[in-house]
Short mmCIF file of C-alpha atoms and ligand atoms in Angstrom, two decimals:
data_model
loop_
_atom_site.label_atom_id
_atom_site.label_comp_id
_atom_site.label_asym_id
_atom_site.label_seq_id
_atom_site.Cartn_x
_atom_site.Cartn_y
_atom_site.Cartn_z
CA MET S 22 23.32 11.09 -23.21
CA THR S 23 21.39 14.26 -22.53
CA VAL S 24 18.95 13.27 -19.78
CA ALA S 25 19.78 10.96 -16.88
CA LEU S 26 17.03 9.66 -14.59
CA VAL S 27 19.07 9.33 -11.44
CA GLY S 28 18.29 7.73 -8.08
CA ALA S 29 19.55 9.85 -5.18
CA GLY S 30 19.31 7.10 -2.58
CA PRO S 31 17.51 7.43 0.74
CA GLY S 32 19.06 10.68 1.99
CA ASP S 33 22.64 10.29 3.18
CA PRO S 34 24.87 11.64 0.35
CA ASP S 35 27.35 8.83 1.08
CA LEU S 36 24.68 6.43 -0.21
CA LEU S 37 24.66 7.94 -3.70
CA THR S 38 26.16 5.76 -6.41
CA VAL S 39 29.53 6.86 -7.78
CA LYS S 40 27.80 7.44 -11.12
CA ALA S 41 25.11 9.65 -9.56
CA ALA S 42 27.77 11.79 -7.85
CA ARG S 43 29.70 12.13 -11.13
CA LEU S 44 26.62 13.08 -13.16
CA LEU S 45 25.60 15.63 -10.51
CA ALA S 46 29.02 17.26 -10.63
CA GLU S 47 28.93 17.42 -14.46
CA ALA S 48 25.30 18.48 -14.93
CA ASP S 49 24.17 21.70 -16.62
CA VAL S 50 20.76 21.47 -14.98
CA VAL S 51 19.39 19.37 -12.11
CA VAL S 52 15.64 18.78 -11.81
CA HIS S 53 14.89 17.40 -8.36
CA ASP S 54 12.14 16.23 -6.04
CA ALA S 55 11.21 17.34 -2.54
CA LEU S 56 12.51 14.06 -1.12
CA VAL S 57 16.09 14.77 -2.21
CA GLY S 58 17.97 16.15 0.79
CA GLN S 59 20.23 19.17 0.98
CA GLY S 60 23.31 17.01 1.56
CA VAL S 61 22.88 15.50 -1.91
CA LEU S 62 22.11 18.85 -3.54
CA ASP S 63 25.32 20.25 -2.04
CA LEU S 64 27.21 18.00 -4.50
CA VAL S 65 25.84 19.99 -7.45
CA ALA S 66 28.55 22.26 -8.86
CA PRO S 67 28.13 26.00 -8.23
CA GLY S 68 26.47 27.70 -11.18
CA THR S 69 24.43 24.65 -12.17
CA GLU S 70 20.77 25.43 -12.66
CA LEU S 71 18.60 23.79 -9.97
CA ILE S 72 14.90 23.25 -10.63
CA ASP S 73 12.74 22.06 -7.71
CA VAL S 74 9.67 20.24 -9.00
CA GLY S 75 8.88 18.69 -5.62
CA LYS S 76 5.26 17.75 -5.19
CA ARG S 77 4.22 19.19 -1.86
CA PRO S 78 0.76 19.59 -0.42
CA GLY S 79 -0.71 22.82 -1.78
CA ARG S 80 1.97 23.27 -4.41
CA PRO S 81 1.81 20.33 -6.75
CA THR S 82 3.74 20.13 -9.98
CA PRO S 83 1.72 17.92 -12.30
CA GLN S 84 3.63 14.94 -13.65
CA GLU S 85 2.89 15.96 -17.27
CA LEU S 86 4.61 19.32 -16.71
CA ILE S 87 7.70 17.60 -15.30
CA SER S 88 7.85 15.21 -18.25
CA ALA S 89 7.40 18.10 -20.71
CA LEU S 90 10.17 20.05 -18.95
CA LEU S 91 12.57 17.09 -19.25
CA VAL S 92 11.78 16.72 -22.95
CA GLU S 93 12.37 20.43 -23.53
CA LEU S 94 15.65 20.54 -21.58
CA GLY S 95 16.81 17.34 -23.28
CA ARG S 96 16.10 18.80 -26.74
CA GLN S 97 18.29 21.78 -25.86
CA GLY S 98 21.15 19.27 -25.67
CA ARG S 99 22.02 20.22 -22.10
CA ARG S 100 23.27 17.67 -19.60
CA VAL S 101 20.14 17.15 -17.55
CA VAL S 102 20.00 15.19 -14.31
CA ARG S 103 16.51 14.25 -13.18
CA LEU S 104 17.16 13.46 -9.53
CA LYS S 105 14.68 11.36 -7.58
CA GLY S 106 14.69 10.02 -4.03
CA GLY S 107 15.66 6.37 -3.64
CA ASP S 108 15.45 4.49 -6.94
CA PRO S 109 13.77 6.25 -9.88
CA PHE S 110 11.70 3.20 -10.82
CA VAL S 111 10.39 2.30 -7.34
CA PHE S 112 7.25 4.42 -6.84
CA GLY S 113 9.20 7.33 -8.27
CA ARG S 114 7.17 7.80 -11.46
CA GLY S 115 10.46 7.51 -13.34
CA GLY S 116 8.72 5.10 -15.69
CA GLU S 117 6.35 7.80 -16.86
CA GLU S 118 9.25 10.19 -17.50
CA ALA S 119 11.10 7.49 -19.44
CA GLU S 120 7.97 6.92 -21.55
CA ALA S 121 7.73 10.64 -22.32
CA LEU S 122 11.42 10.83 -23.30
CA LEU S 123 11.07 7.72 -25.47
CA ALA S 124 7.99 9.14 -27.19
CA ALA S 125 9.83 12.41 -27.87
CA GLY S 126 12.95 10.65 -29.15
CA VAL S 127 15.17 12.28 -26.51
CA PRO S 128 18.16 10.09 -25.56
CA PHE S 129 18.28 9.25 -21.87
CA GLU S 130 19.75 6.81 -19.39
CA ILE S 131 18.57 5.31 -16.13
CA VAL S 132 20.84 5.35 -13.10
CA PRO S 133 19.47 3.15 -10.31
CA GLY S 134 19.62 4.31 -6.71
CA ILE S 135 19.37 2.65 -3.32
CA THR S 136 15.67 2.45 -2.61
CA SER S 137 14.33 3.46 0.80
CA SER S 138 12.29 0.25 0.81
CA VAL S 139 15.42 -1.67 1.79
CA ALA S 140 17.68 1.16 3.02
CA ALA S 141 15.28 2.43 5.69
CA PRO S 142 14.82 -0.99 7.31
CA ALA S 143 18.58 -1.57 7.08
CA ALA S 144 19.23 1.74 8.84
CA ALA S 145 17.06 0.47 11.71
CA GLY S 146 18.93 -2.84 11.82
CA ILE S 147 16.12 -4.76 10.12
CA PRO S 148 17.01 -7.21 7.33
CA VAL S 149 13.95 -7.45 5.06
CA THR S 150 14.70 -11.14 4.54
CA HIS S 151 16.25 -13.27 7.26
CA ARG S 152 17.04 -16.97 7.20
CA GLY S 153 14.43 -18.91 9.12
CA VAL S 154 12.27 -15.80 9.64
CA SER S 155 11.28 -14.23 6.32
CA ALA S 156 11.72 -15.67 2.83
CA ALA S 157 9.82 -12.98 0.93
CA VAL S 158 9.46 -9.23 0.82
CA THR S 159 6.58 -7.33 -0.75
CA VAL S 160 7.01 -3.61 -1.41
CA VAL S 161 3.69 -1.85 -1.67
CA THR S 162 2.28 1.68 -1.78
CA GLY S 163 -0.11 2.75 0.96
CA HIS S 164 -1.28 5.69 -1.10
CA ARG S 165 -3.89 4.95 -3.69
CA ARG S 166 -4.08 7.26 -6.64
CA ALA S 167 -7.18 7.54 -8.75
CA GLY S 168 -7.10 5.03 -11.56
CA GLU S 169 -4.54 2.78 -9.93
CA PRO S 170 -5.23 -0.83 -9.08
CA ASP S 171 -6.24 -1.47 -5.47
CA VAL S 172 -3.83 -3.26 -3.18
CA ASP S 173 -5.43 -6.45 -1.93
CA TRP S 174 -4.22 -6.20 1.68
CA ARG S 175 -6.17 -9.25 2.81
CA SER S 176 -4.41 -11.45 0.25
CA LEU S 177 -1.10 -9.84 1.20
CA ALA S 178 -1.71 -10.98 4.78
CA ARG S 179 -1.53 -14.56 3.51
CA VAL S 180 1.68 -14.16 1.48
CA GLY S 181 3.86 -14.29 4.59
CA GLY S 182 7.30 -12.76 4.89
CA THR S 183 7.84 -9.02 5.13
CA VAL S 184 5.53 -6.26 3.92
CA VAL S 185 7.24 -2.91 3.28
CA VAL S 186 4.84 -0.01 2.87
CA LEU S 187 5.89 3.25 1.22
CA MET S 188 3.70 6.38 1.37
CA GLY S 189 1.59 4.64 3.99
CA VAL S 190 1.72 6.96 7.01
CA SER S 191 -1.71 8.56 6.63
CA GLN S 192 -3.38 5.27 5.69
CA ARG S 193 -1.73 3.15 8.40
CA ALA S 194 -4.91 2.57 10.42
CA GLU S 195 -6.76 1.16 7.39
CA ILE S 196 -3.75 -0.88 6.30
CA ALA S 197 -3.36 -2.45 9.75
CA ALA S 198 -7.09 -3.18 9.93
CA GLU S 199 -7.16 -4.80 6.47
CA LEU S 200 -4.10 -6.95 7.16
CA GLN S 201 -5.67 -8.17 10.41
CA ALA S 202 -8.95 -8.81 8.61
CA GLY S 203 -6.92 -10.94 6.19
CA GLY S 204 -5.65 -13.03 9.08
CA LEU S 205 -2.34 -11.43 9.98
CA ASP S 206 -1.57 -11.84 13.69
CA PRO S 207 -2.36 -8.58 15.59
CA HIS S 208 0.89 -9.14 17.51
CA THR S 209 2.99 -9.01 14.32
CA PRO S 210 5.97 -6.69 14.93
CA VAL S 211 6.00 -3.38 13.04
CA ALA S 212 8.71 -0.75 12.62
CA ALA S 213 8.23 2.69 11.10
CA ILE S 214 11.42 4.42 10.02
CA GLU S 215 11.13 8.17 9.45
CA ARG S 216 13.66 10.15 7.39
CA ALA S 217 16.01 7.19 7.25
CA THR S 218 19.76 7.82 6.86
CA THR S 219 19.39 11.54 7.63
CA ASP S 220 20.23 13.26 10.93
CA GLN S 221 16.48 13.38 11.63
CA GLU S 222 16.02 9.63 11.45
CA ARG S 223 13.57 8.20 13.99
CA VAL S 224 12.37 4.64 14.45
CA ALA S 225 9.04 3.73 16.05
CA ARG S 226 8.34 0.11 16.91
CA CYS S 227 4.99 -1.40 17.84
CA ARG S 228 2.66 -4.31 17.12
CA LEU S 229 0.28 -4.37 14.17
CA ASP S 230 -2.72 -3.70 16.43
CA GLU S 231 -0.92 -0.65 17.86
CA LEU S 232 0.08 0.91 14.53
CA ALA S 233 -3.00 3.14 14.18
CA ALA S 234 -2.32 4.79 17.56
CA THR S 235 1.46 5.02 17.14
CA PRO S 236 2.64 8.48 16.05
CA VAL S 237 4.53 8.35 12.73
CA ASP S 238 5.70 11.31 10.64
CA SER S 239 6.01 11.28 6.88
CA PRO S 240 8.16 10.36 5.00
CA ALA S 241 8.46 6.96 6.58
CA VAL S 242 8.85 3.36 5.56
CA ILE S 243 6.61 0.96 7.49
CA VAL S 244 7.92 -2.59 7.87
CA ILE S 245 5.43 -5.27 8.90
CA GLY S 246 6.52 -8.80 9.77
CA PRO S 247 8.60 -10.82 12.24
CA VAL S 248 11.88 -9.22 11.03
CA SER S 249 10.66 -5.92 12.51
CA ALA S 250 11.43 -7.30 15.98
CA LEU S 251 15.12 -7.37 15.05
CA ASP S 252 17.55 -4.53 15.78
CA LEU S 253 20.88 -5.50 14.29
CA THR S 254 22.53 -2.09 14.75
CA PRO S 255 25.75 -1.30 16.62
CA ALA S 256 23.55 0.75 19.00
CA ALA S 257 22.02 -2.53 20.18
CA LEU S 258 25.54 -3.76 21.01
CA VAL S 259 26.22 -0.66 23.10
CA ALA S 260 22.87 -1.03 24.90
CA ALA S 261 23.59 -4.70 25.66
CA ALA S 262 27.00 -3.82 27.12
CA THR S 263 25.66 -1.00 29.31
CA PRO S 264 24.65 -2.04 32.84
CA THR S 265 21.01 -1.12 33.45
CA SER S 266 21.18 -0.50 37.22
N1 SAH G 18 11.68 6.15 -5.25
C1 SAH G 18 11.66 6.19 -3.81
C2 SAH G 18 10.25 6.12 -3.25
C3 SAH G 18 9.37 7.29 -3.64
S1 SAH G 18 7.79 7.22 -2.88
C4 SAH G 18 12.54 5.06 -3.26
O1 SAH G 18 12.96 4.17 -4.02
O2 SAH G 18 12.87 5.10 -2.08
C5 SAH G 18 8.04 8.20 -1.46
C6 SAH G 18 8.07 7.36 -0.21
O3 SAH G 18 9.35 6.76 -0.06
C7 SAH G 18 7.86 8.10 1.09
O4 SAH G 18 6.50 8.33 1.33
C8 SAH G 18 8.44 7.12 2.08
O5 SAH G 18 7.55 6.04 2.32
C9 SAH G 18 9.61 6.57 1.32
N2 SAH G 18 10.90 7.22 1.64
C10 SAH G 18 11.76 7.76 0.76
N3 SAH G 18 12.89 8.19 1.38
C11 SAH G 18 12.73 7.90 2.68
C12 SAH G 18 13.55 8.07 3.84
N4 SAH G 18 14.76 8.63 3.79
N5 SAH G 18 13.07 7.63 5.03
C13 SAH G 18 11.86 7.06 5.12
N6 SAH G 18 11.04 6.88 4.06
C14 SAH G 18 11.47 7.28 2.85
#
């Protein structure tokens, strides 16, 4: 296989798959996103070519250029790792890269990763489904790109269960307003987990009607639903055992 579309997981290098770690160590060239943390990149062998195609404000790398680069590197017969945050097929545009490789006849494989849509809530002690509390989870993008179908937030409000929003930080006021307009209880618990599983992780908790005014930094996963009131982390155990007075 020449090109591997590899999920890097949410940030902590210990959350890479064994296969991802092996492919990184064996790669000739690694093409990575901005979301992939330094801890993961440290696993790349010295001398391996690193290409940062991270899309950052003011310095975007168009998706077509990335796909063309992968096709070109793949045709050279080099061992190429295309490294993406989380899972490559969950809002990672890995599907578009796979289509380009297929169209060009370049052999490739897909290596799933742990997606932040479940890892970030888990890091905050929030199970996205919980017996008796939530029987469904909807993962949705808060960032609408031109030409993409609209998310029907008002209908989503009636689905029940847990709503996990990726790329939703800047749109959180509108999202909260639409969900409430669709009938979701303004007191619904919300948790926003920033930079999950890294040493800069931060969790903000609030109610749905407080989300707009609650400071949240990107990248963050926003979890909306009754499970967001849970904190099943060992830290909660320590807090419970510590006398308050
Ligand atoms: N393919 C990725 C998602 C890419 S979209 C995955 O499966 O996780 C980018 C969005 O993912 C960010 O805007 C943020 O909402 C979320 N995200 C990715 N890593 C994150 C992390 N460590 N902490 C919080 N949010 C994260």
